[in-house]
Coordinates of C-alpha atoms in Angstrom, one line a residue:
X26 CA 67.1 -7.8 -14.2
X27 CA 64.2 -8.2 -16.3
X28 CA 61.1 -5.6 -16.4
X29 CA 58.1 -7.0 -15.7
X30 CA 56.1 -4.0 -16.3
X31 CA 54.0 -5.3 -19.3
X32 CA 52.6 -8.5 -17.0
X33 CA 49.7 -6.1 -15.6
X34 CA 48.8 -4.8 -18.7
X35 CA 48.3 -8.2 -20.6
X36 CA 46.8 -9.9 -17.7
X37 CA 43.9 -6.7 -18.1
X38 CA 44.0 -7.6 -21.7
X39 CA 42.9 -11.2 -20.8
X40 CA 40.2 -10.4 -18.5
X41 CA 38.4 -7.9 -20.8
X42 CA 38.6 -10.3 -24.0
X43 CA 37.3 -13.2 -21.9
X44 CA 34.5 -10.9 -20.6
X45 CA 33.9 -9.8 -24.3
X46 CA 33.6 -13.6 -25.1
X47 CA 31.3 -14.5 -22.2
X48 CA 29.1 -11.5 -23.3
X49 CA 28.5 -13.2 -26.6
X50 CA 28.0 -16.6 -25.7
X51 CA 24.2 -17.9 -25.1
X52 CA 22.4 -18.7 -22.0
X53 CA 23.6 -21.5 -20.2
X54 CA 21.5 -24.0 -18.0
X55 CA 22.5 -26.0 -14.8
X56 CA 20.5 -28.8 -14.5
X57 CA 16.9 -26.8 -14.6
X58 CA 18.1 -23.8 -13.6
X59 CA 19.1 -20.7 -16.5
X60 CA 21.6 -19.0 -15.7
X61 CA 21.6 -15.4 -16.3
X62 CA 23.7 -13.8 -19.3
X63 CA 27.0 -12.4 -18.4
X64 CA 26.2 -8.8 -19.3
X65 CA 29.5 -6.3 -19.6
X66 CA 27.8 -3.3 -20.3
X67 CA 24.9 -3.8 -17.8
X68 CA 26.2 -0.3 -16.5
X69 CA 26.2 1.6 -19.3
X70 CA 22.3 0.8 -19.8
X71 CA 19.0 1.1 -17.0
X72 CA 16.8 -1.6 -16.6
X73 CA 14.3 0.4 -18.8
X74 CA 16.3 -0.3 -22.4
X75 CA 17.8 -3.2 -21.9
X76 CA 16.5 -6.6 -23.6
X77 CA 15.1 -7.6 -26.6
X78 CA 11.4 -6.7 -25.9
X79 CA 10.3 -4.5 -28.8
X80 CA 6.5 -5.2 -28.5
X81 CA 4.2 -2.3 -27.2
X82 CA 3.7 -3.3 -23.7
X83 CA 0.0 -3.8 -23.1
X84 CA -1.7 -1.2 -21.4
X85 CA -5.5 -1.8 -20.3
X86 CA -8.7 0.5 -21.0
X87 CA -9.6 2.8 -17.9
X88 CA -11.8 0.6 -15.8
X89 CA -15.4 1.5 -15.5
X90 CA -16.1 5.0 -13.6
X91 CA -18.0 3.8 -10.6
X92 CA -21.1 6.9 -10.8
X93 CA -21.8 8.0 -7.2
X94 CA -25.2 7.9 -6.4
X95 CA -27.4 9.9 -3.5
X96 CA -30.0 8.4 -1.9
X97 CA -32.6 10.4 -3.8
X98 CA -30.6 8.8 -7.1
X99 CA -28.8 11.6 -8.4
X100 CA -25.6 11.4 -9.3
X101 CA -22.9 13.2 -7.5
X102 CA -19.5 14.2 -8.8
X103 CA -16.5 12.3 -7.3
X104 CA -13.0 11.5 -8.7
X105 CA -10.9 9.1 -7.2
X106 CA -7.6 11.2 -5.3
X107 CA -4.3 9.6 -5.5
X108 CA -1.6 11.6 -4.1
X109 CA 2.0 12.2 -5.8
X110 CA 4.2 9.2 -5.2
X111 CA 1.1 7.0 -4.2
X112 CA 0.7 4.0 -6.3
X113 CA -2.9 3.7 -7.3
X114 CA -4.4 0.4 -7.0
X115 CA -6.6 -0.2 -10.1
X116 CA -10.0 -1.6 -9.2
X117 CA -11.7 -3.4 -12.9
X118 CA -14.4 -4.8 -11.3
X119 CA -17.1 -1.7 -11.5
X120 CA -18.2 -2.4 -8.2
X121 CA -19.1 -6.2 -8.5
X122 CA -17.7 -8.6 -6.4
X123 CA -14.0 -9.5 -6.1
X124 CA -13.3 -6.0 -6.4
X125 CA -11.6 -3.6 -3.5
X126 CA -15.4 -2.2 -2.5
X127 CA -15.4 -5.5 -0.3
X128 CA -12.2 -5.1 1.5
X129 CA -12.3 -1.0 1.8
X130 CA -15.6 -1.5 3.6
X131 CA -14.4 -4.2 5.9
X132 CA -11.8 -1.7 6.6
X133 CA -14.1 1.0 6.9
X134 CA -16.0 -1.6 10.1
X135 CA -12.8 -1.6 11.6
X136 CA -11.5 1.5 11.6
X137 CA -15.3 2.3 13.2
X138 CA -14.9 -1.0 15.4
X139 CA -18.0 -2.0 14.1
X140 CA -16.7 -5.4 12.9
X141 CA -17.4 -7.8 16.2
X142 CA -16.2 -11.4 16.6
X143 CA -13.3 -11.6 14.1
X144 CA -10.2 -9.3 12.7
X145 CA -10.6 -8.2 8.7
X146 CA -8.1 -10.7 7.6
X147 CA -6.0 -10.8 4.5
X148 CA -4.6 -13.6 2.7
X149 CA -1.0 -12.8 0.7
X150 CA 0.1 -15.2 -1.5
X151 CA 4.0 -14.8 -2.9
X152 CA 7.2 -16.5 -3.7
X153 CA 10.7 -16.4 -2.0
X154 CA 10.0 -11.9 -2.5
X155 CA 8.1 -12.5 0.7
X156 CA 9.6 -15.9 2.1
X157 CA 10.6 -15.1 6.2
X158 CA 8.0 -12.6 6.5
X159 CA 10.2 -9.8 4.6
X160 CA 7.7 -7.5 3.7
X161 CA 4.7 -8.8 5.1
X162 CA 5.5 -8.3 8.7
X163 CA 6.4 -4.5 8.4
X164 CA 2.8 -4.4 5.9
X165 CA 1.4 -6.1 8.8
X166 CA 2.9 -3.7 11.7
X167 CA 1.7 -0.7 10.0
X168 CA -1.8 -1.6 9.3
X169 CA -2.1 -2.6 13.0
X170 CA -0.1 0.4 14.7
X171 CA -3.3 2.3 11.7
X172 CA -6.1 0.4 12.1
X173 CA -5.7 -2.2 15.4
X174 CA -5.1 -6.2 16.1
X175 CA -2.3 -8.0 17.3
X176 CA -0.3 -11.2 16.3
X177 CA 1.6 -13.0 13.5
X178 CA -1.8 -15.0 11.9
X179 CA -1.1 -17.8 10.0
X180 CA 2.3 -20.1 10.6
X181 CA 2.8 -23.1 8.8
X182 CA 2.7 -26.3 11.2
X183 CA 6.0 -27.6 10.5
X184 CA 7.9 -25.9 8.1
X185 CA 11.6 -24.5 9.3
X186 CA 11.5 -21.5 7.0
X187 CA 9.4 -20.2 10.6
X188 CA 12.7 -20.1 11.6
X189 CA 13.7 -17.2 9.7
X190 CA 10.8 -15.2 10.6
X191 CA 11.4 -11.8 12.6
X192 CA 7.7 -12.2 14.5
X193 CA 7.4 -15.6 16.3
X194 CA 9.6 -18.4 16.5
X195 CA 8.4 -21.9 16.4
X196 CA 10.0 -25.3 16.7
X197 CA 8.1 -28.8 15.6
X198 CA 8.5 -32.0 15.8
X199 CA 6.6 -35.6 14.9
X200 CA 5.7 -33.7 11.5
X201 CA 6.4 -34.6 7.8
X202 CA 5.8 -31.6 4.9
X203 CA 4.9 -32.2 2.2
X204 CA 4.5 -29.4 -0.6
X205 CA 3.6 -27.8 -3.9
X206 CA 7.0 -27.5 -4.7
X207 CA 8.1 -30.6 -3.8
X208 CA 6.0 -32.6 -6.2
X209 CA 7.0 -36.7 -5.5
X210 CA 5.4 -36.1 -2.4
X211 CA 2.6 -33.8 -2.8
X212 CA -1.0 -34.4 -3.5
X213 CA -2.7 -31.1 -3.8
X214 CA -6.3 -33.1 -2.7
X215 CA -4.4 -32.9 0.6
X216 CA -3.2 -30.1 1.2
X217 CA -4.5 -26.5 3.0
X218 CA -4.7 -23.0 1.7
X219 CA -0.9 -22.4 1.9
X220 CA -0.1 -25.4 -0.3
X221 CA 1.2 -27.6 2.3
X222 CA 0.4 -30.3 4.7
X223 CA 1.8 -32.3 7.1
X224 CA 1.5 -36.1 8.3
X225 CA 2.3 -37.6 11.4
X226 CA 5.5 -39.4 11.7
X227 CA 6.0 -39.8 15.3
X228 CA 5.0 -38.0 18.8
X229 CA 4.1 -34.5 17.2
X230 CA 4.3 -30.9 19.2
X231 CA 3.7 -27.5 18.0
X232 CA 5.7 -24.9 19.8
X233 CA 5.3 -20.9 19.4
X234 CA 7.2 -18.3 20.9
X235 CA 6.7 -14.7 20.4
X236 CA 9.9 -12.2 19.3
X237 CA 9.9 -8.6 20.4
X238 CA 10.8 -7.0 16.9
X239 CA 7.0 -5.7 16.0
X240 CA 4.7 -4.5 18.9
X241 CA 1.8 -5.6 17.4
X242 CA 3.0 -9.1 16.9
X243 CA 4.5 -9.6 20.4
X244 CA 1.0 -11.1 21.5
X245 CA -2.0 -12.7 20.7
X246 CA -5.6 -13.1 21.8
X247 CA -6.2 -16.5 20.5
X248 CA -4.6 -19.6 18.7
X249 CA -6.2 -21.5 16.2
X250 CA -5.0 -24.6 14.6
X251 CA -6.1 -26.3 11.3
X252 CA -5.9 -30.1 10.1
X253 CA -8.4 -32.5 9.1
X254 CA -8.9 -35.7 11.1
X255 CA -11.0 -38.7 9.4
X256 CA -10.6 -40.9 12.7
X257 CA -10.6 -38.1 15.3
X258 CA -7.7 -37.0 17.4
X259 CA -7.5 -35.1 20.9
X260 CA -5.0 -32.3 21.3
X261 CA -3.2 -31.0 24.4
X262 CA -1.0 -28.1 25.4
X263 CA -0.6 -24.9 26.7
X264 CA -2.0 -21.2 25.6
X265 CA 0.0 -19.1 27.9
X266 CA -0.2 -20.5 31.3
X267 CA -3.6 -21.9 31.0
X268 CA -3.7 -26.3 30.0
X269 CA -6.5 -27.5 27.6
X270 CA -7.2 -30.7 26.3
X271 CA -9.6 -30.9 23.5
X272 CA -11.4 -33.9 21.6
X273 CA -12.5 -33.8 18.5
X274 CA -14.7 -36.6 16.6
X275 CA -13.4 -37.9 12.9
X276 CA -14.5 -35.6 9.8
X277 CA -12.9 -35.6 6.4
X278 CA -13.8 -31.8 6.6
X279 CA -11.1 -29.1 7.9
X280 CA -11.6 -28.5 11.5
X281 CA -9.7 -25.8 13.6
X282 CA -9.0 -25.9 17.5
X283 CA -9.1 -23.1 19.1
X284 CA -7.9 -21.5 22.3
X285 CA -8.5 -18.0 23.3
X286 CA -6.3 -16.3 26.1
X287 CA -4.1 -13.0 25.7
X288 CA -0.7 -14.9 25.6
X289 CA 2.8 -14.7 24.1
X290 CA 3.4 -18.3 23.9
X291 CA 1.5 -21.5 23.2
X292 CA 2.2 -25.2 22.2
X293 CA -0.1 -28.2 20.6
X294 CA 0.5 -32.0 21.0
X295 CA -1.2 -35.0 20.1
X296 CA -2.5 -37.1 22.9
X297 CA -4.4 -39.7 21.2
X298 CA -5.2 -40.2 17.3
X299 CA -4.3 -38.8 14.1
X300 CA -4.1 -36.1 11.7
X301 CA -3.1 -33.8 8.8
X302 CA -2.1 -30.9 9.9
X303 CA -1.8 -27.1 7.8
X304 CA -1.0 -24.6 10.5
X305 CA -1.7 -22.5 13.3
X306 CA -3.0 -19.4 13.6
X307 CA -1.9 -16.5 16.0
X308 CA -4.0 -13.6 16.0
X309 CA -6.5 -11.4 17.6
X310 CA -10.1 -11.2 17.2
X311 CA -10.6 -7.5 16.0
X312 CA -8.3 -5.4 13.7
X313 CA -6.1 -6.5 10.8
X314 CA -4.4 -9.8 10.2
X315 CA -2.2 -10.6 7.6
X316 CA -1.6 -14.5 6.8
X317 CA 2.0 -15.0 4.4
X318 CA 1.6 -17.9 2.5
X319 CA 4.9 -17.9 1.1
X320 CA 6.6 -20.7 -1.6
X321 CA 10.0 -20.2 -2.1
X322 CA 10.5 -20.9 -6.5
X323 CA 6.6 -20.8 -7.3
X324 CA 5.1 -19.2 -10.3
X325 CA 1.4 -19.1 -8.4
X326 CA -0.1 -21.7 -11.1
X327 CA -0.2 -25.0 -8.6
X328 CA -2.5 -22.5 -6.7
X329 CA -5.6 -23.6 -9.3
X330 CA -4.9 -27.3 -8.0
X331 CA -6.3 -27.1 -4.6
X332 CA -9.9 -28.1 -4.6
X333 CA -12.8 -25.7 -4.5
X334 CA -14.2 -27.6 -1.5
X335 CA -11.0 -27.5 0.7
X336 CA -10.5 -23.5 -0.1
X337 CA -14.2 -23.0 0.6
X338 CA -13.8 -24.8 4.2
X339 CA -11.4 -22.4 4.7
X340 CA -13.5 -19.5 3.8
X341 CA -15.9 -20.7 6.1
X342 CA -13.7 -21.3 8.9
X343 CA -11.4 -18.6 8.4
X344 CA -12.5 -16.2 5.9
X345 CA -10.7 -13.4 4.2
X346 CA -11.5 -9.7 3.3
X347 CA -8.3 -9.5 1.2
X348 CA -6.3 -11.6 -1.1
X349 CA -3.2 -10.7 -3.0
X350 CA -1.4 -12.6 -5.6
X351 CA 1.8 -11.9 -6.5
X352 CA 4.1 -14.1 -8.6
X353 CA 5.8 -13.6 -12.1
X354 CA 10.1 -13.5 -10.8
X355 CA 10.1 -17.2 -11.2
X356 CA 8.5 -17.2 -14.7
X357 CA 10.6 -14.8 -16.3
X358 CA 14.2 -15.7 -17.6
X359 CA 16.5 -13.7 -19.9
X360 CA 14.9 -15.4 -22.7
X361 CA 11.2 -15.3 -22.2
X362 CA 9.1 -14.3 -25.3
X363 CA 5.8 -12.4 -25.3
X364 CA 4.1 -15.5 -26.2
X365 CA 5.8 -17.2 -24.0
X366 CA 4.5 -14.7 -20.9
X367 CA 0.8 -14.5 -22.3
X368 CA 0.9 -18.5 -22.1
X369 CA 1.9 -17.2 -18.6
X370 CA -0.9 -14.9 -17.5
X371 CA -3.6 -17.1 -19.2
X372 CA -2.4 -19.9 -16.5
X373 CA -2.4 -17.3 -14.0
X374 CA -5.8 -15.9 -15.1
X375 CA -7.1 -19.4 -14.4
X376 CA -5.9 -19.1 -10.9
X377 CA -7.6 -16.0 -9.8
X378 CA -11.0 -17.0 -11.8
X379 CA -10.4 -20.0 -9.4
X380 CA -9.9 -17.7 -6.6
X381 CA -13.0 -16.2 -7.1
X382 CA -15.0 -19.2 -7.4
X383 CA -13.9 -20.5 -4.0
X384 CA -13.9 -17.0 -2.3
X385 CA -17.1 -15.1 -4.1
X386 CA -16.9 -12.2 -1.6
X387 CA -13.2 -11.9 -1.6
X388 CA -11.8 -8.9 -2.7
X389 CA -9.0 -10.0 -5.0
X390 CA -5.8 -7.8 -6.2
X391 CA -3.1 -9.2 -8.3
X392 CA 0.0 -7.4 -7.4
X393 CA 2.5 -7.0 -10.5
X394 CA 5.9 -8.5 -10.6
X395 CA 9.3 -6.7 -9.4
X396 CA 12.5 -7.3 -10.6
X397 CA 15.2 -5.6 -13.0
X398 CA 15.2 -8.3 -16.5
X399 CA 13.7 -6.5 -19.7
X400 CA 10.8 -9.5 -19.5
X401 CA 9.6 -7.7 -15.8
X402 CA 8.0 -4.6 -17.7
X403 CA 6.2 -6.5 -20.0
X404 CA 4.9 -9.2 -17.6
X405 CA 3.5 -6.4 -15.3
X406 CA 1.6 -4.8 -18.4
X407 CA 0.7 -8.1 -18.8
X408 CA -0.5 -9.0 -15.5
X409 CA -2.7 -5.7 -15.5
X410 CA -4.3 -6.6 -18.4
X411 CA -5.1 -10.0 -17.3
X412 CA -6.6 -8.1 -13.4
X413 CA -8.7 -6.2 -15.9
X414 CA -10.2 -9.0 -17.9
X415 CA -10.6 -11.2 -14.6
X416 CA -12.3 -7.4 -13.2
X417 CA -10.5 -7.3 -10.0
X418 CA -7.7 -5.0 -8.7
X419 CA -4.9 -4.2 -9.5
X420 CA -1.2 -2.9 -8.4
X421 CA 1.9 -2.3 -9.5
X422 CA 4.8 -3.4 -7.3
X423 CA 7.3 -2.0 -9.8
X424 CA 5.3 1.3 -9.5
X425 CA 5.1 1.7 -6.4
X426 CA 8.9 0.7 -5.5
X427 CA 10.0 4.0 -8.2
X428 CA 9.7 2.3 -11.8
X429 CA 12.6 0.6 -13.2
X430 CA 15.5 1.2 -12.0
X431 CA 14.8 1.4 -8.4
X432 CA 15.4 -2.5 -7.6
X433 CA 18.8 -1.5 -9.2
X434 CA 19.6 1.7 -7.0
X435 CA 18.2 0.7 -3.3
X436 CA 20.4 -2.4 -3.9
X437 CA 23.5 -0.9 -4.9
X438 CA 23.0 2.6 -2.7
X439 CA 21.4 1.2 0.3
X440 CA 22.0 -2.7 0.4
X441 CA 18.5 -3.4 0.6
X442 CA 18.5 -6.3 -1.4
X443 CA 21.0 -9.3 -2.8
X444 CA 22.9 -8.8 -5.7
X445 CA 21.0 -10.7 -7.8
X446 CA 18.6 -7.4 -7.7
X447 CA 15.4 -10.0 -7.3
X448 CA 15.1 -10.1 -4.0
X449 CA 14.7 -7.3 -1.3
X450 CA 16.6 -8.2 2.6
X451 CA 14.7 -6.5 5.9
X452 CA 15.2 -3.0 4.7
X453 CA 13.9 -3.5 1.5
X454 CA 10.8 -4.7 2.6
X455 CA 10.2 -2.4 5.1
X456 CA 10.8 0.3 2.4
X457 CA 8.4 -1.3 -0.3
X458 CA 5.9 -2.3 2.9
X459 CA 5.8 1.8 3.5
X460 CA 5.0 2.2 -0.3
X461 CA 2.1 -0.3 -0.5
X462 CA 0.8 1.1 3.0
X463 CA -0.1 4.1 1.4
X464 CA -1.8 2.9 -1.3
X465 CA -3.7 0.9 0.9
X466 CA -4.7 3.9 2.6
X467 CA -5.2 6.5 -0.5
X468 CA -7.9 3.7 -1.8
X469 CA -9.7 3.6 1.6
X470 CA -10.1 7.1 1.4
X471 CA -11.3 7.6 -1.9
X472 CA -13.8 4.9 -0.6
X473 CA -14.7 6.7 2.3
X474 CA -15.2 10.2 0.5
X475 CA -17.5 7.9 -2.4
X476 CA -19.8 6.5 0.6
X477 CA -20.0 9.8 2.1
X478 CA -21.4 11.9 -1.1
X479 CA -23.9 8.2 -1.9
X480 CA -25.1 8.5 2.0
X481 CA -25.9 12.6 1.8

């Protein structure tokens, strides 16, 4: 009888050589997709060392100490507070517009309930980190349970990625989407603030159903739906239990039904004419909202292609205290250069200066990449540097998850997260969710305690 023995032993042999080999050959590509490297001795490094990035990463001047004045123009000593394990959110803009002051104070109206006829509303702006609401709806849960409002705010009127979401679910029909990343079909003259739009393409309905999963989202106070209309169109449906049918002339301007009524379920139809539709919005009319305007492989640059007049509509129609930009996973690969992410930012820097154009009393914070690949550290240097030339806010996503690494060990300790250590599952967002919370709140106080010594 013949041993065998030796078969396991050379079969090992095999593995580990082809491994070696695959560890030395040089990125592949599917298509347009890049694979990423094959790396054998990922384990023996941390997501701080590897890579090839020797540059210094950039690291921005102190912004502007904001001097605290009295009222009788002396000025008073204050230092801003940020407690251990808090990331701080970097405000560059020495008090001028675009900067946090804005938001903290429309915080500050809330939290006193002085803020009458509409909820401080921010606008979040992400790729697939944030697709399904992951993230955003526990954010959005803890700033109402802190600060009050109710409801899921903005859904998108016919994409099926609602379907994923924890906080409402929607069905549609009659509707045709067309957007950003979908380019043979998209015109960005079109389109609405979340980069999408959708046309008519048979008897169209708009149904929303509340989940049970966040208190704060199991109800609203009022529904409000966006499209533009050239020829006019009249919309029917219910808000709760409660019929309306409403008529609205032809504009080539955004126009917004709306229907008020404490409900958990409400539907839109068209009755007679057409229309280009963005979404709906579910919400209250007091407290926080918190609007995800998700695109799933984005890199945040299409966001400069939506005209100035169709963004400032929406500021007028719906306007925002708070908006948050974070992009940078899909424009980082294994092989990205420093130049390469500089060419990057100075895209991206176009997109906020555009932000600020359409929304001039918008506070603004750029929110610094995640991730694990050696590129991620230098692109949120890079990123900070770029929210302190622009002179808005600025923080770290990276920083306030634990620093490198941490994508790494919630994934492979806790499972919160795919394996791809890019993107976070329920439990990772409500763990980073917790972590930007805070620094929301550490900022509002150091606002709070700056107003008080300027008011003495």
């Amino acid at each position: 009888m013949k041993d065998h023995a030796y078969r396991p032993f050379f079969l090992t042999l095999f593995v580990v050589v082809l491994l070696t080999i695959a560890h030395w050959l040089p990125t592949l590509h599917l298509g347009d997709t890049q694979l990423r490297r094959i790396d054998l001795l990922s384990d023996l490094g941390n997501d701080s060392t590897k890579g090839d990035f020797h540059d210094v990463i950039p690291k921005p001047k102190e912004p502007e100490r904001l001097l605290a004045k009295n009222k009788a123009g002396q000025t008073v000593a204050f230092k801003e507070v940020w407690p251990k394990g808090v990331e701080r959110i970097v405000d560059f803009s020495a008090g001028s517009a675009n900067g946090m002051d804005h938001f903290y104070a429309m915080l500050d109206s809330v939290k006193r309930k002085q803020l009458k006829g509409r909820p401080l509303r921010i606008a979040y702006f992400g790729d697939s980190f944030i697709e399904g609401d992951i993230l955003v709806c526990d954010l959005r849960e803890l700033m109402q349970a802190h600060f009050g409002g109710w409801g899921v705010g903005w859904i998108d009127a016919g994409n099926d990625l609602a379907k994923y979401k924890r906080t409402i679910s929607s069905t549609f029909s009659g509707l045709e989407e067309h957007m950003a990343m979908k380019k043979k079909s998209y015109r960005a003259q079109e389109a609405g603030i979340a980069q999408r739009y959708y046309t008519m393409r048979g008897a169209v309905r708009m149904n929303y159903t509340a989940t049970k999963d966040f208190p704060h989202t199991s109800r609203w106070g009022v529904s409000r739906l966006y499209f533009r209309s050239p020829g006019g169109i009249t919309l029917s449906g219910h808000e709760g239990q409660k019929a309306f049918t409403l008529p609205f002339k032809g504009s080539k301007h955004v126009q917004v039904a709306e229907m008020a009524g404490v409900a958990s379920a409400a539907d839109f139809s068209v009755s007679q004419g057409s229309a280009t539709f963005f979404g709906t919005a579910l919400e209250s009319d007091g407290g926080v909202i918190i609007d995800n305007f998700s695109l799933r492989g984005a890199s945040g640059q299409t966001l400069a292609d939506l005209p100035e007049a169709t963004l400032r509509e929406f500021d007028k129609l719906r306007p925002y205290d708070l908006i948050i930009v974070q992009y940078g996973v899909n424009a980082v690969t294994e092989g990205s250069t420093t130049p390469q992410l500089k060419a990057y930012m100075e895209q991206m820097r176009t997109v906020v200066d555009h932000l600020k154009r359409s929304f001039p009393e918008t506070s603004i914070l750029v929110a610094g990449a995640p991730g694990t690949m050696p590129a991620i550290k230098m692109l949120s240097g890079l990123q900070e540097q770029m929210a302190s030339d622009a002179k808005v806010g600025f923080l770290s996503i990276l920083g306030a998850m634990g620093g490198p690494g941490t994508m790494k060990r919630i994934v492979d300790e806790h499972g919160w997260g795919s394996s791809d250590y890019v993107h976070i599952n329920w439990d990772g967002g409500k763990f980073v969710a917790e972590r930007l919370f805070k620094s929301f709140l550490a900022g509002y106080d150091n606002y709070v305690r700056r107003k008080k010594l300027e008011n003495q």
